[in-house]
Amino acid sequence: MDASQLLKQIPSTSIKKIELITNPSAKYNPEGMSGIINIVLHKNSNNGFNGSFNAGATFAETPKFNNSLDMNYRTGKINFFGSGGSNFGENFNGGKIERFDNNSQQLLDIVNDNESYLYKLGMDFYINDKNTLSFYTNRNAATGEGLVNTDIRYLNNDLSNVYQSAFYSTNNHNNTYNLAFKHIFAKDGHTLDFEGNYNTYKQKQNATFDTSVFEILNPSTLLDQVIYSDHIKDNRKNATFNVDYVNPLNEKSTLEVGSEARIVRTENQYETGNIVVPVTGQKSNYTYDIDIFSAYATFGQKFEKFSYQLGARFESYKAKANLNNGATTFEDDYFTLYPSAYLTYNLNDKNMFQLSYSRRVDRPSLEQTKPIREFSTPLVTSLGNSELEPQFTNSLEVNYTKMFAKNSSFTTGVFYRIIDNEINRVLYNDESTENPNDLIMSYDNFDNNTAFGFELSANYKITKWWDVQPAIDFSSINQKGLVSVLRSGTTDTFDFVTKELKVSAFNARLNTNLKANKRLSFLLFGFYRGGVDGIQNNSKEMYKIDSGARYTLLDDKMTLSVRFNDMFDTMKFAFDSKNPYPSHGEFTWESHSVYLGLNYRFGGGKNRALQRKFRDDNTKKGGGGMF
């Protein structure tokens, strides 16, 4: 289960704090180039009943609604907990891609109508003060319908205009079963945790594509029409088992060891054909299995001004892909060491320096590997790459933190990263068709890339009622990869050419909070992401400003909130590209919106379910989008 879905299950009142760990130790799964988010929940407390209700509505082109109910009841040695929620509404997206070589426009209009329902039930059994057994299950059912209209217009050209209407319907179910045991030894901080997690995911998608070709001089005259359908079934099973042991050997030293086993089984079935006369031979099945076994150890010591931690994670990774019962196979089997090291120097209670190193991995997701259509337009078909390899990152950071009065702080740091086999989107000519305008969008591994830069951030409390948190980062990036280039003097012959470039990236963020009184507060947030040139596309700058307010009442039991997202409607994704054809694209979504929220807390207890270590799925997030 990924982080976004996990966060949807956790009511805001259950969260004590959220920590961003940019260079995590070997204790954590080595997933992600940018680090991890550690969610710290409130601990269990006294007997009693408590809960919270959340409801929200987002108003954009159409309204979207969400709600959730979270409850805990503890009596004696047993704590019961449960939650339920739903999300539903329509989402609109649109965009255009202009081709300059043939003077064409591809206009896209996308509507998705989705609804999802989730519930969670569980129980903690406090055997005694030292031992706790916990179990929960959650179920998530979601349905959705999507309509994608694609209008391809050739301006001042002898090619016929094309219009396609694609209708998608999906139905998926996600079930999770979790069992955990925690033992607390007599010594403070001495703990042993066991956790087992089993997850099943099933999805069915049916799609119908209606493509029409119109006469050039008389656009209302239909020349040809093709209707076909796709049917995709996706079944996944994921079992994870963990052991974590923490032992403070003395006041200065701490030892942590643990292990994890992750077993993933996936199966996809794909069928396509004409609605009237099915196309023979257009059926395929794809399986993708992963076995990951790992063990880690970290050792740290604290002295008067210095502290350090050394760690290592040993991991065995096996992946096997099978298309059409062995017609095409791919296997990956390797053993990897993920070391980590931290050295901290506290000059005094106001100044701290830290040096850190870690090795991390981004593994390709199922969507990035399966050679089955993800989406399709008359000119672009998105497919996965079963031979995609994991992306590894070696990261070195040096940070300095200065503390001021009023809990204000300033942090600056520099970093250097070496990225092996970086996973990126690629676009190339579809050689399986006779039309040179047809393209395949997939994923590929680029060569070794590097990035170095600096980061500045601050948390400054100007007055008792006003604080600001500015942040900027700058990086210089070296990239190298293959691109599909049209051979000079031809109109339909392409070559893969190595492209290398050095670019800079700049980002800025500003968050500020103002407290009008004990009940009413305001916030303002802005961010800017500079344009960055890439191997495939040159992305343009993105920026927006949000604002909001919160008001508490009923002895702080109820909170009303309003948030104005992208106030000036400036958010969009735009790019320029030279390969395989010179083009420009722009895409927009319902970023400009207003959110109204309500949170009500009830009950006298302060109970929370047993806190579990957050465990991501160690995959590079991707799929589900055009760029």
XYZ file of C-alpha atoms in Angstrom:
627
model
C 0.000 0.000 0.000
C 1.518 3.353 -0.978
C 1.820 6.421 1.220
C -1.077 8.357 -0.307
C -3.538 5.543 0.356
C -2.194 5.027 3.878
C -2.615 8.699 4.739
C -6.247 8.591 3.616
C -6.887 5.962 6.305
C -5.371 8.019 9.156
C -7.546 10.788 10.631
C -5.673 14.022 11.269
C -6.424 13.782 14.999
C -4.493 10.492 15.188
C -1.280 12.038 13.860
C 1.150 13.440 16.416
C 3.768 14.596 13.904
C 5.115 13.884 10.416
C 8.885 13.622 9.996
C 10.718 14.004 6.682
C 13.900 11.906 6.702
C 15.921 12.868 3.615
C 18.714 10.319 4.091
C 17.259 7.424 6.143
C 19.357 4.706 7.750
C 19.621 1.030 6.791
C 16.770 0.296 9.232
C 14.259 1.635 6.720
C 13.364 0.118 3.379
C 15.813 1.550 0.809
C 12.993 2.898 -1.369
C 13.020 6.325 -2.972
C 15.719 8.741 -4.051
C 14.369 11.585 -1.885
C 13.982 9.748 1.439
C 10.934 8.767 3.475
C 8.065 10.243 5.460
C 7.770 8.915 9.027
C 4.249 9.208 10.479
C 4.218 9.312 14.296
C 0.829 8.583 15.898
C -0.440 9.341 19.381
C 0.096 6.516 21.871
C -2.641 4.567 23.610
C -3.810 6.018 26.884
C -6.640 5.551 29.371
C -9.842 3.545 29.144
C -12.762 5.116 27.346
C -14.367 5.911 24.036
C -13.184 8.504 21.554
C -13.427 9.231 17.888
C -13.540 11.827 15.186
C -15.656 12.637 12.152
C -14.264 14.346 9.068
C -16.156 15.689 6.084
C -14.964 17.740 3.163
C -16.063 19.096 -0.176
C -13.913 20.377 -3.024
C -15.553 22.754 -5.473
C -13.988 23.044 -8.918
C -15.679 22.393 -12.277
C -17.838 19.915 -10.354
C -18.010 19.220 -6.590
C -16.140 16.312 -5.014
C -16.879 14.928 -1.549
C -15.035 12.925 1.092
C -15.893 11.811 4.622
C -14.502 9.505 7.286
C -15.391 8.262 10.769
C -12.701 7.023 13.175
C -13.502 5.408 16.555
C -11.624 3.769 19.445
C -12.981 2.043 22.527
C -10.798 0.601 25.257
C -12.023 -1.467 28.150
C -9.536 -3.227 30.368
C -6.984 -5.066 28.269
C -8.755 -4.704 24.925
C -8.837 -1.715 22.597
C -11.230 -1.837 19.637
C -10.725 0.514 16.721
C -12.416 1.062 13.410
C -12.841 3.575 10.651
C -14.795 4.072 7.471
C -14.811 6.603 4.697
C -15.690 7.418 1.139
C -14.542 9.626 -1.725
C -16.502 10.417 -4.855
C -16.749 12.988 -7.620
C -15.861 13.859 -11.209
C -12.431 15.072 -12.266
C -11.682 16.976 -15.459
C -8.355 17.113 -17.305
C -7.433 18.487 -20.662
C -4.500 19.190 -22.885
C -3.068 19.596 -26.334
C 0.030 18.445 -28.193
C 1.218 20.378 -31.244
C 3.446 18.792 -33.876
C 5.413 21.329 -35.920
C 6.734 19.004 -38.627
C 3.256 18.144 -39.975
C 1.378 21.176 -38.582
C -1.031 19.116 -36.472
C -2.831 19.450 -33.153
C -3.911 16.643 -30.820
C -6.578 17.889 -28.390
C -7.512 15.776 -25.352
C -10.542 16.126 -23.101
C -10.640 13.710 -20.130
C -13.427 13.126 -17.588
C -13.142 10.608 -14.724
C -16.049 9.800 -12.410
C -14.743 7.791 -9.450
C -16.032 6.641 -6.097
C -14.334 4.609 -3.383
C -15.354 3.189 -0.010
C -12.978 2.073 2.712
C -13.433 0.560 6.136
C -11.040 -0.735 8.759
C -11.659 -2.914 11.833
C -9.124 -3.986 14.401
C -8.330 -4.899 17.977
C -5.375 -4.483 20.343
C -5.031 -7.017 23.153
C -2.816 -5.802 26.010
C -1.706 -9.139 27.427
C 0.200 -7.291 30.147
C 2.309 -4.161 30.477
C 5.053 -5.740 28.366
C 3.173 -7.532 25.568
C 0.597 -6.359 23.037
C -1.072 -8.356 20.259
C -2.869 -6.469 17.498
C -4.920 -7.354 14.421
C -6.742 -5.323 11.804
C -8.275 -5.694 8.384
C -9.242 -3.039 5.896
C -11.226 -3.215 2.689
C -11.237 -0.705 -0.140
C -13.724 -0.942 -3.000
C -13.563 1.509 -5.878
C -15.370 1.966 -9.169
C -14.791 4.471 -11.899
C -15.750 5.535 -15.382
C -13.623 7.587 -17.726
C -14.219 9.289 -21.056
C -11.250 10.390 -23.170
C -12.017 12.364 -26.329
C -9.085 12.860 -28.702
C -9.381 15.231 -31.673
C -6.465 15.165 -34.145
C -6.468 18.031 -36.627
C -4.035 18.407 -39.528
C -3.802 22.070 -40.531
C -2.853 22.898 -44.132
C -2.100 19.237 -44.746
C -3.325 16.424 -46.974
C -3.875 14.088 -43.999
C -7.410 13.338 -42.815
C -8.585 14.510 -39.398
C -9.160 11.797 -36.787
C -11.504 11.751 -33.802
C -11.512 9.076 -31.104
C -13.857 8.594 -28.173
C -12.589 6.120 -25.566
C -14.755 4.937 -22.674
C -13.167 3.197 -19.667
C -14.867 1.447 -16.762
C -12.940 0.011 -13.808
C -13.784 -1.959 -10.706
C -11.219 -2.866 -8.062
C -11.062 -4.343 -4.567
C -8.155 -4.055 -2.145
C -8.085 -6.190 1.022
C -5.462 -6.122 3.775
C -4.956 -8.331 6.836
C -2.365 -7.337 9.427
C -1.131 -9.090 12.587
C 1.412 -7.483 14.930
C 3.029 -8.330 18.268
C 5.077 -5.968 20.429
C 7.195 -6.908 23.455
C 8.665 -4.259 25.763
C 11.604 -5.374 27.879
C 12.357 -4.067 31.353
C 15.014 -1.671 30.095
C 13.675 1.620 28.706
C 13.637 1.594 24.888
C 14.332 -2.158 24.659
C 11.673 -3.556 22.283
C 10.895 -6.447 19.935
C 8.296 -6.174 17.139
C 6.797 -8.807 14.834
C 4.463 -7.885 11.988
C 2.803 -9.811 9.179
C 0.816 -8.234 6.368
C -1.167 -9.877 3.557
C -2.750 -7.844 0.778
C -4.840 -8.795 -2.253
C -5.773 -6.484 -5.108
C -8.151 -7.241 -7.972
C -9.061 -4.911 -10.813
C -11.145 -5.261 -13.947
C -11.070 -2.691 -16.728
C -13.199 -2.610 -19.855
C -12.507 -0.052 -22.562
C -14.177 0.766 -25.868
C -12.403 2.819 -28.553
C -14.422 4.472 -31.340
C -12.111 6.010 -33.970
C -13.455 8.011 -36.917
C -11.624 9.441 -39.959
C -13.108 12.436 -41.775
C -12.680 13.894 -45.264
C -10.150 16.725 -45.547
C -12.209 19.225 -47.542
C -15.502 18.272 -45.912
C -14.846 17.506 -42.210
C -18.438 16.352 -41.679
C -18.047 13.470 -44.154
C -17.067 10.204 -42.469
C -14.518 8.173 -44.450
C -13.850 5.322 -42.046
C -14.801 4.138 -38.565
C -13.139 1.499 -36.389
C -14.570 0.264 -33.077
C -12.725 -2.147 -30.832
C -12.633 -3.054 -27.163
C -10.046 -3.972 -24.521
C -10.562 -6.121 -21.432
C -7.906 -6.224 -18.704
C -7.855 -8.233 -15.472
C -5.238 -7.489 -12.828
C -4.691 -9.741 -9.784
C -1.989 -9.076 -7.179
C -0.999 -10.731 -3.914
C 1.546 -9.271 -1.516
C 2.771 -10.886 1.716
C 5.233 -9.119 4.033
C 6.803 -10.334 7.285
C 8.979 -8.170 9.551
C 11.014 -8.494 12.745
C 12.496 -5.377 14.417
C 14.652 -5.450 17.564
C 15.964 -2.377 19.427
C 18.411 -2.679 22.347
C 19.912 0.350 24.129
C 23.105 -1.378 25.287
C 23.870 1.465 27.677
C 23.240 5.180 28.020
C 25.483 5.903 25.026
C 25.012 2.945 22.658
C 22.028 1.509 20.770
C 21.846 -1.604 18.594
C 19.024 -2.223 16.119
C 18.605 -5.366 14.012
C 15.770 -6.726 11.924
C 14.675 -8.633 8.857
C 11.976 -8.538 6.212
C 10.502 -10.960 3.686
C 8.330 -9.624 0.864
C 6.633 -11.926 -1.653
C 4.670 -10.415 -4.552
C 2.641 -12.320 -7.144
C 0.882 -10.554 -10.024
C -1.109 -11.777 -13.004
C -2.581 -9.769 -15.879
C -4.901 -10.949 -18.620
C -5.478 -8.824 -21.711
C -7.911 -9.261 -24.606
C -8.652 -6.917 -27.481
C -10.802 -7.179 -30.585
C -13.609 -5.849 -32.731
C -16.997 -5.830 -31.042
C -18.695 -7.570 -33.994
C -15.928 -9.937 -35.121
C -13.337 -10.740 -32.414
C -9.729 -10.554 -33.580
C -8.035 -13.926 -33.151
C -4.682 -14.062 -31.493
C -5.252 -10.827 -29.580
C -5.137 -12.393 -26.140
C -2.199 -12.278 -23.774
C -1.337 -13.049 -20.184
C 1.488 -11.603 -18.133
C 2.851 -12.646 -14.751
C 5.360 -10.703 -12.676
C 6.698 -12.241 -9.464
C 9.050 -10.657 -6.923
C 10.815 -12.192 -3.899
C 12.717 -9.857 -1.565
C 14.537 -11.046 1.552
C 16.532 -8.577 3.637
C 18.233 -8.124 7.000
C 19.633 -4.976 8.577
C 21.732 -3.848 11.524
C 22.543 -0.377 12.852
C 24.788 0.644 15.731
C 24.982 4.130 17.180
C 26.710 5.926 20.023
C 26.242 9.331 21.641
C 28.985 11.299 23.356
C 29.041 14.793 24.816
C 29.131 16.604 21.475
C 29.478 13.817 18.914
C 27.130 11.050 17.877
C 27.307 8.547 15.058
C 25.375 5.660 13.565
C 26.587 2.998 11.151
C 24.237 0.617 9.383
C 23.909 -1.909 6.605
C 20.981 -3.625 4.918
C 21.605 -6.874 3.028
C 18.992 -7.714 0.424
C 18.294 -10.569 -1.967
C 16.039 -9.582 -4.883
C 14.532 -11.921 -7.468
C 12.092 -10.901 -10.202
C 10.592 -13.035 -12.954
C 8.367 -11.852 -15.802
C 6.510 -14.211 -18.126
C 4.490 -13.165 -21.185
C 2.117 -15.586 -22.927
C 3.108 -18.752 -21.078
C 6.821 -18.480 -21.702
C 6.838 -16.929 -25.170
C 8.823 -14.056 -23.661
C 10.540 -14.232 -20.277
C 12.741 -11.973 -18.195
C 14.558 -12.688 -14.934
C 16.511 -10.484 -12.554
C 18.429 -11.920 -9.596
C 20.903 -9.960 -7.508
C 22.212 -9.452 -3.983
C 22.706 -5.857 -2.827
C 24.225 -4.083 0.148
C 22.654 -0.799 1.291
C 25.033 0.938 3.738
C 24.270 4.067 5.756
C 26.366 6.323 7.980
C 25.683 9.399 10.118
C 28.012 11.691 12.014
C 26.560 14.529 14.102
C 28.450 17.263 15.925
C 26.623 19.534 18.382
C 28.795 22.608 18.801
C 26.328 23.738 21.476
C 22.579 23.607 21.992
C 22.121 26.177 19.189
C 24.396 24.817 16.440
C 24.483 21.332 14.905
C 26.392 19.817 11.966
C 25.567 16.477 10.334
C 27.241 14.361 7.669
C 25.212 11.464 6.224
C 25.443 8.839 3.492
C 23.000 6.219 2.227
C 22.382 3.975 -0.764
C 18.802 3.645 -1.969
C 16.791 1.979 -4.725
C 13.749 2.724 -6.891
C 12.364 -0.504 -8.293
C 10.081 -0.434 -11.337
C 6.398 -0.764 -10.524
C 4.044 -3.247 -12.170
C 2.587 -0.494 -14.370
C 6.074 0.333 -15.621
C 6.965 -3.275 -16.479
C 3.878 -4.934 -17.943
C 3.841 -4.909 -21.783
C 0.078 -4.334 -21.795
C -1.679 -1.142 -22.832
C -1.912 1.446 -20.078
C -3.762 3.979 -22.239
C -4.139 4.612 -25.958
C -4.936 7.445 -28.359
C -4.959 7.240 -32.186
C -1.275 8.266 -32.239
C 0.180 7.254 -28.844
C 0.060 3.902 -27.035
C 1.536 3.562 -23.545
C 3.185 0.239 -22.660
C 5.464 -1.008 -19.903
C 8.965 -2.414 -20.316
C 9.436 -5.869 -18.781
C 13.245 -5.522 -18.970
C 13.296 -2.353 -16.875
C 15.991 -2.516 -14.191
C 16.030 -0.965 -10.700
C 17.395 2.538 -10.207
C 20.090 2.950 -7.522
C 21.069 6.198 -5.805
C 24.138 6.927 -3.673
C 23.479 10.075 -1.647
C 25.894 12.170 0.425
C 24.644 15.138 2.490
C 26.187 17.762 4.774
C 23.739 19.855 6.828
C 23.987 22.678 9.346
C 21.156 23.733 11.694
C 21.067 26.933 13.745
C 18.496 27.336 16.523
C 17.191 30.752 17.576
C 14.852 32.018 20.245
C 11.090 31.392 20.020
C 11.690 27.905 18.522
C 12.980 29.443 15.302
C 15.582 27.625 13.221
C 17.645 27.841 10.045
C 18.963 24.841 8.094
C 21.286 24.735 5.125
C 22.891 21.808 3.388
C 24.661 20.528 0.308
C 24.169 17.165 -1.385
C 25.713 14.981 -4.063
C 23.910 12.038 -5.694
C 25.007 9.389 -8.176
C 22.030 7.756 -9.916
C 22.556 4.448 -11.735
C 20.019 3.207 -14.330
C 17.664 6.152 -13.800
C 14.083 5.240 -14.792
C 12.486 7.710 -17.203
C 9.733 8.061 -19.769
C 10.712 7.475 -23.411
C 8.854 8.131 -26.660
C 9.718 6.423 -29.933
C 8.246 5.393 -33.289
C 5.900 2.374 -33.335
C 7.514 0.020 -35.852
C 4.583 -2.418 -35.689
C 2.389 -0.089 -37.798
C 2.763 1.419 -41.255
C 1.908 4.918 -40.036
C 5.136 6.816 -39.189
C 3.100 9.124 -36.923
C 2.254 6.303 -34.486
C 4.286 6.433 -31.277
C 5.013 4.171 -28.308
C 5.355 5.700 -24.844
C 7.197 3.476 -22.391
C 9.990 3.465 -19.791
C 13.709 2.874 -20.047
C 16.874 3.041 -17.960
C 19.197 5.956 -18.659
C 22.933 5.836 -18.067
C 24.614 6.897 -14.838
C 23.547 10.426 -13.911
C 24.751 12.787 -11.197
C 23.251 15.709 -9.292
C 24.671 18.124 -6.759
C 23.239 21.216 -5.138
C 22.236 22.995 -1.969
C 19.111 23.524 0.138
C 18.101 26.384 2.452
C 15.114 26.340 4.809
C 13.989 28.254 7.878
C 11.268 28.265 10.492
C 11.063 31.808 11.828
C 8.577 32.980 14.434
C 8.265 36.710 13.766
C 5.770 37.313 16.569
C 3.586 35.188 18.824
C 0.922 35.187 16.110
C 2.974 35.088 12.895
C 5.527 32.542 11.622
C 7.038 31.832 8.205
C 8.781 28.786 6.689
C 10.679 29.653 3.485
C 12.739 27.082 1.560
C 14.749 26.997 -1.655
C 16.862 24.369 -3.376
C 19.157 24.403 -6.375
C 20.739 21.484 -8.185
C 22.992 20.867 -11.153
C 22.138 17.656 -13.008
C 24.128 15.607 -15.526
C 21.995 13.275 -17.665
C 22.766 10.737 -20.357
C 20.344 8.510 -22.263
C 19.005 7.308 -25.607
C 16.447 9.194 -27.705
C 14.667 8.272 -30.936
C 15.769 10.644 -33.730
C 14.378 10.917 -37.260
C 17.156 10.040 -39.722
C 18.175 12.989 -41.857
C 16.651 12.959 -45.343
C 13.911 10.451 -44.432
C 10.317 10.701 -43.227
C 9.864 7.315 -41.557
C 13.293 6.008 -40.463
C 14.447 6.473 -36.879
C 17.685 5.846 -35.005
C 18.421 5.676 -31.279
C 21.076 8.276 -30.468
C 22.893 8.952 -27.188
C 22.065 12.387 -25.772
C 23.991 13.998 -22.922
C 23.296 17.302 -21.208
C 23.980 19.330 -18.083
C 21.106 21.363 -16.660
C 20.129 23.309 -13.547
C 16.963 23.077 -11.455
C 15.560 25.582 -8.961
C 12.605 25.250 -6.577
C 11.182 27.598 -3.945
C 8.447 27.288 -1.304
C 6.954 29.630 1.265
C 4.483 28.775 4.018
C 3.216 31.317 6.541
C 0.709 31.082 9.404
C -1.079 33.924 11.173
C -3.116 33.499 14.357
C -5.826 36.144 14.657
C -6.837 34.780 18.072
C -6.997 31.455 19.936
C -9.706 30.172 17.600
C -8.982 31.686 14.190
C -5.835 31.229 12.090
C -4.863 31.877 8.471
C -2.285 30.303 6.187
C -0.654 31.193 2.888
C 1.393 28.802 0.759
C 3.259 29.359 -2.481
C 5.640 27.287 -4.539
C 7.678 27.666 -7.699
C 9.322 24.910 -9.734
C 11.637 26.110 -12.438
C 11.763 24.651 -15.900
C 14.193 21.786 -16.454
C 15.596 20.397 -19.692
C 15.563 16.616 -19.978
C 16.716 13.869 -22.294
C 13.214 13.411 -23.747
C 11.330 16.624 -22.891
C 12.075 20.127 -21.651
C 9.529 20.852 -18.932
C 8.343 24.411 -18.314
C 8.039 26.224 -14.989
C 5.135 25.579 -12.579
C 3.877 27.797 -9.763
C 0.819 28.471 -7.611
C -0.435 30.202 -4.448
C -2.846 28.663 -1.903
C -4.539 30.292 1.066
C -6.773 29.062 3.856
C -8.258 29.547 7.291
C -9.143 27.417 10.347
C -11.642 28.133 13.101
C -12.125 26.023 16.246
C -15.221 25.981 18.455
C -17.058 23.838 21.009
C -14.053 23.775 23.381
C -11.717 22.900 20.502
C -13.718 19.778 19.646
C -14.782 21.087 16.233
C -12.627 22.614 13.528
C -13.913 24.329 10.398
C -11.483 24.943 7.554
C -11.468 26.544 4.127
C -8.687 26.382 1.558
C -8.367 28.195 -1.757
C -6.128 26.090 -3.995
C -4.226 27.680 -6.869
C -5.941 31.016 -6.308
C -4.812 32.561 -9.599
C -5.292 29.421 -11.724
C -1.658 29.278 -12.839
C -0.910 25.546 -12.522
C -0.266 23.605 -15.704
C 2.241 21.138 -17.072
C 3.931 22.207 -20.304
C 6.840 20.818 -22.283
C 8.820 21.178 -25.489
C 10.401 18.264 -27.315
C 12.571 17.771 -30.379
C 12.488 13.979 -30.563
C 11.182 11.940 -32.168
C 9.301 14.937 -33.621
C 9.418 18.657 -32.750
C 6.403 19.278 -30.517
C 4.899 21.333 -27.697
C 2.359 20.162 -25.127
C 0.248 21.657 -22.347
C -1.962 19.869 -19.802
C -4.272 21.289 -17.152
C -6.422 19.870 -14.349
C -8.774 21.177 -11.676
C -6.036 22.781 -9.621
C -8.095 25.963 -9.159
C -10.574 24.911 -6.440
C -12.086 25.661 -3.031
C -12.099 23.117 -0.192
C -14.439 23.211 2.815
C -13.718 20.869 5.703
C -15.157 19.906 9.072
C -13.556 17.876 11.850
C -15.383 16.923 15.060
C -13.724 15.044 17.923
C -15.845 13.284 20.521
C -15.403 11.024 23.532
C -13.274 11.321 26.635
C -10.537 8.754 26.027
C -7.309 9.239 24.125
C -6.931 5.756 22.715
C -5.167 4.949 19.475
C -4.422 1.668 17.772
C -0.967 0.133 18.201
C 1.495 2.165 16.179
C 3.145 0.239 13.359
C 6.255 1.025 11.409
C 5.370 2.469 7.998
C 6.568 0.132 5.246
C 6.442 1.224 1.612
C 6.394 -1.183 -1.332
C 9.882 -0.306 -2.619
C 8.743 0.610 -6.126
C 9.298 3.562 -8.392
C 5.935 5.310 -8.598
C 4.739 5.580 -12.169
C 1.958 4.794 -14.551
C -1.455 6.284 -14.894
C -0.366 9.412 -16.713
C 0.885 10.641 -20.053
C 4.025 12.400 -18.789
